Amino acid sequence: MLLQQLNYNEKKIINNDLIFQESIIRTYLSKSYSSSSKKDQYFITLYKVNSNSDMNCLGYIFFYLDFKTNTSEYIGTFIKPEYRSNGLASLLTSSWIKLCLDYDINHLKTIRKQRKPFLLYLLKTYAFELQDVSFYQISNSNIHIYKKDNSNEKYLLFENFKQQETFKQGKIFRDDNYSIIDELDSSCKKLDTVILSKKYFLQDEERAYQKALKVEKEHQK
């Protein structure tokens, strides 16, 4: 089995049939040991093949795997700033979901510490959700995600002002260029609601897998 036979710091190619901005991109799987969590971390990394055959890293997704319980925990995604807003986070999410389900790793969830609203929203588009959706009704930590007419930019609307101010002071807000709105206008369209630092679980394998196939197909040569 590819996943269990992978050695530390070894890179195994899992897809070389993709394209991005008219350049070939390759997807590699690797793993390393995390001293902080005392567990193996797995990485799926996207590389753009340059004209001189050198490879440039575009970004990666990283996660845990537990072969005894057939479980994978999503940790996070990083895309280099110059390549953001091009669908690469979705492509990496698709690669993770497809890899796991192809190898019968069918219990997919997030770690509890996930604090990036847009990544949680992205996962929700792949059928991830809280175990108990009624929690949205009682939580004072809902973050609503909106977009405006004629724009692909997304905005955050916090229910909790204190949480909003804390988020604005943090590294995630500074590094990822989030935009926050304090009130709605007629151009705002709600996309979804997320809650930070809660575990989200894959609820519909078939829906997630079909979307993963569709996203990969959009990047195929």
Coordinates of C-alpha atoms in Angstrom, one line a residue:
M1 CA 0.0 0.0 0.0
L2 CA 1.5 3.3 -1.1
L3 CA 0.5 5.2 2.1
Q4 CA 2.0 2.6 4.5
Q5 CA 5.1 1.9 2.5
L6 CA 6.1 5.6 2.2
N7 CA 9.5 6.4 3.8
Y8 CA 10.3 9.6 5.6
N9 CA 11.2 12.5 3.3
E10 CA 10.6 10.3 0.3
K11 CA 8.5 11.9 -2.5
K12 CA 6.0 9.7 -4.4
I13 CA 4.4 11.2 -7.4
I14 CA 0.6 10.7 -7.4
N15 CA -0.4 12.8 -10.4
N16 CA 1.6 14.2 -13.3
D17 CA -1.4 14.8 -15.6
L18 CA -2.3 18.3 -14.4
I19 CA -1.9 21.8 -15.8
F20 CA -1.9 25.3 -14.2
Q21 CA -1.5 28.6 -16.1
E22 CA -0.3 26.6 -19.2
S23 CA 2.4 24.8 -17.2
I24 CA 2.6 21.2 -16.2
I25 CA 2.1 20.6 -12.5
R26 CA 2.9 17.5 -10.6
T27 CA 1.5 16.3 -7.3
Y28 CA 3.7 14.5 -4.8
L29 CA 3.0 12.7 -1.5
S30 CA 5.5 12.7 1.4
K31 CA 5.6 12.4 5.1
S32 CA 7.6 13.6 8.1
Y33 CA 7.6 13.1 11.8
S34 CA 6.1 15.9 13.9
S35 CA 7.9 16.2 17.2
S36 CA 5.1 18.5 18.6
S37 CA 2.3 16.0 17.9
K38 CA 4.5 12.9 18.1
K39 CA 2.8 11.7 15.0
D40 CA 3.5 11.3 11.3
Q41 CA 2.3 14.2 9.1
Y42 CA 1.6 13.5 5.5
F43 CA 1.9 16.2 2.7
I44 CA 0.5 16.5 -0.8
T45 CA 2.5 19.1 -2.6
L46 CA 1.9 20.8 -5.9
Y47 CA 4.9 21.6 -8.1
K48 CA 5.0 23.6 -11.3
V49 CA 7.4 22.3 -13.9
N50 CA 9.4 25.2 -15.3
S51 CA 10.8 25.3 -18.9
N52 CA 14.2 24.3 -17.6
S53 CA 12.6 21.2 -15.9
D54 CA 13.1 22.7 -12.4
M55 CA 10.1 22.5 -10.2
N56 CA 8.6 25.3 -8.2
C57 CA 6.4 24.6 -5.2
L58 CA 3.0 26.1 -5.4
G59 CA 1.6 24.9 -2.1
Y60 CA 0.6 21.9 0.0
I61 CA -2.0 20.3 2.1
F62 CA -1.0 18.3 5.3
F63 CA -2.9 15.8 7.4
Y64 CA -2.6 12.8 9.7
L65 CA -3.4 9.2 8.8
D66 CA -4.4 6.4 11.2
F67 CA -4.4 3.1 9.4
K68 CA -6.0 1.2 12.3
T69 CA -9.2 3.3 12.2
N70 CA -9.0 4.3 8.5
T71 CA -9.1 7.9 9.6
S72 CA -7.4 11.0 8.2
E73 CA -7.4 14.4 10.0
Y74 CA -7.0 17.5 8.0
I75 CA -4.5 19.9 9.5
G76 CA -4.2 22.7 7.0
T77 CA -3.4 24.1 3.6
F78 CA -0.8 26.6 2.4
I79 CA -0.7 28.3 -1.0
K80 CA 2.1 30.7 -1.8
P81 CA 0.7 34.2 -1.9
E82 CA 1.5 34.8 -5.5
Y83 CA -0.6 31.7 -6.5
R84 CA -3.7 32.3 -4.3
S85 CA -7.2 32.8 -5.7
N86 CA -6.5 30.3 -8.6
G87 CA -8.3 27.3 -7.2
L88 CA -5.2 25.5 -5.9
A89 CA -6.5 25.0 -2.4
S90 CA -9.5 23.3 -3.9
L91 CA -7.3 21.1 -6.1
L92 CA -5.2 20.1 -3.0
T93 CA -8.4 19.3 -1.1
S94 CA -9.6 17.2 -4.0
S95 CA -6.2 15.3 -4.0
W96 CA -6.4 14.6 -0.3
I97 CA -10.0 13.4 -0.4
K98 CA -9.5 11.2 -3.5
L99 CA -6.2 9.7 -2.1
C100 CA -7.9 8.8 1.2
L101 CA -11.0 7.3 -0.3
D102 CA -9.1 5.4 -3.0
Y103 CA -7.2 3.7 -0.2
D104 CA -10.3 3.1 2.0
I105 CA -9.4 5.8 4.5
N106 CA -13.0 6.9 4.8
H107 CA -13.2 8.6 8.1
L108 CA -12.2 12.2 7.2
K109 CA -12.3 15.1 9.7
T110 CA -10.5 18.2 10.7
I111 CA -8.4 18.8 13.7
R112 CA -10.1 20.9 16.4
K113 CA -7.5 23.7 16.1
Q114 CA -8.4 24.7 12.5
R115 CA -9.0 28.4 12.7
K116 CA -9.1 29.6 9.1
P117 CA -12.7 30.4 8.1
F118 CA -12.2 30.1 4.3
L119 CA -10.6 26.6 4.6
L120 CA -13.5 25.4 6.7
Y121 CA -15.9 26.9 4.1
L122 CA -14.0 25.1 1.4
L123 CA -14.3 21.8 3.2
K124 CA -18.0 22.4 3.7
T125 CA -18.4 22.5 -0.1
Y126 CA -17.0 19.0 -0.1
A127 CA -19.7 17.8 2.4
F128 CA -17.8 18.3 5.6
E129 CA -20.0 19.4 8.5
L130 CA -20.3 19.5 12.3
Q131 CA -21.5 16.3 13.9
D132 CA -24.4 18.3 15.4
V133 CA -25.6 21.1 13.1
S134 CA -27.9 22.4 15.8
F135 CA -24.8 23.9 17.4
Y136 CA -25.1 26.8 14.9
Q137 CA -28.4 27.8 16.6
I138 CA -26.9 28.1 20.1
S139 CA -23.3 29.3 19.3
N140 CA -22.3 32.9 19.8
S141 CA -19.2 32.2 17.6
N142 CA -20.8 31.9 14.2
I143 CA -18.8 33.5 11.3
H144 CA -20.9 34.1 8.2
I145 CA -19.3 34.1 4.8
Y146 CA -20.6 36.4 2.1
K147 CA -19.7 37.5 -1.4
K148 CA -20.8 40.5 -3.2
D149 CA -22.4 40.9 -6.7
N150 CA -19.9 40.9 -9.5
S151 CA -17.0 39.9 -7.3
N152 CA -15.3 36.7 -6.3
E153 CA -13.9 38.2 -3.1
K154 CA -15.3 36.7 0.1
Y155 CA -16.1 38.5 3.3
L156 CA -16.5 37.6 6.9
L157 CA -19.3 38.8 9.2
F158 CA -18.8 37.9 12.9
E159 CA -21.6 37.5 15.3
N160 CA -19.2 38.0 18.2
F161 CA -17.5 41.4 18.3
K162 CA -14.8 40.3 20.8
Q163 CA -14.0 37.3 18.5
Q164 CA -13.8 39.6 15.6
E165 CA -11.3 41.9 17.3
T166 CA -9.2 39.0 18.4
F167 CA -9.2 37.6 14.9
K168 CA -8.1 40.9 13.4
Q169 CA -5.1 41.0 15.7
G170 CA -3.9 37.5 14.7
K171 CA -1.5 36.1 12.3
I172 CA -4.1 34.4 10.1
F173 CA -5.8 37.8 9.4
R174 CA -2.6 39.5 8.6
D175 CA -1.2 36.7 6.4
D176 CA -4.3 35.7 4.4
N177 CA -5.8 39.0 3.6
Y178 CA -9.3 38.4 5.0
S179 CA -11.9 41.1 4.6
I180 CA -14.4 41.8 7.4
I181 CA -17.8 43.5 7.0
D182 CA -19.8 45.0 9.9
E183 CA -23.1 45.1 8.2
L184 CA -24.9 43.8 5.1
D185 CA -26.1 45.6 2.0
S186 CA -28.2 44.6 -0.9
S187 CA -25.1 43.3 -2.9
C188 CA -24.2 40.7 -0.2
K189 CA -25.0 37.1 -0.8
K190 CA -24.5 34.6 2.0
L191 CA -22.5 31.5 1.1
D192 CA -22.3 29.6 4.5
T193 CA -21.5 29.8 8.2
V194 CA -18.6 28.3 10.0
I195 CA -17.4 28.0 13.6
L196 CA -13.7 27.9 14.3
S197 CA -11.9 25.4 16.5
K198 CA -14.6 22.7 16.1
K199 CA -14.2 19.4 14.3
Y200 CA -15.8 19.0 11.0
F201 CA -16.5 15.5 9.6
L202 CA -17.0 14.2 6.1
Q203 CA -20.7 13.4 5.8
D204 CA -21.2 12.2 2.2
E205 CA -18.3 10.3 0.6
E206 CA -19.9 10.0 -2.8
R207 CA -20.6 13.8 -3.1
A208 CA -17.0 14.6 -1.9
Y209 CA -15.5 12.1 -4.3
Q210 CA -17.4 13.3 -7.3
K211 CA -16.5 16.9 -6.6
A212 CA -12.8 15.9 -6.2
L213 CA -13.0 14.2 -9.7
K214 CA -14.6 17.3 -11.2
V215 CA -12.0 19.7 -9.8
E216 CA -9.1 17.5 -10.9
K217 CA -10.6 17.2 -14.4
E218 CA -10.7 21.0 -14.6
H219 CA -6.9 21.0 -14.2
Q220 CA -6.1 18.1 -16.5
K221 CA -4.1 18.6 -19.7

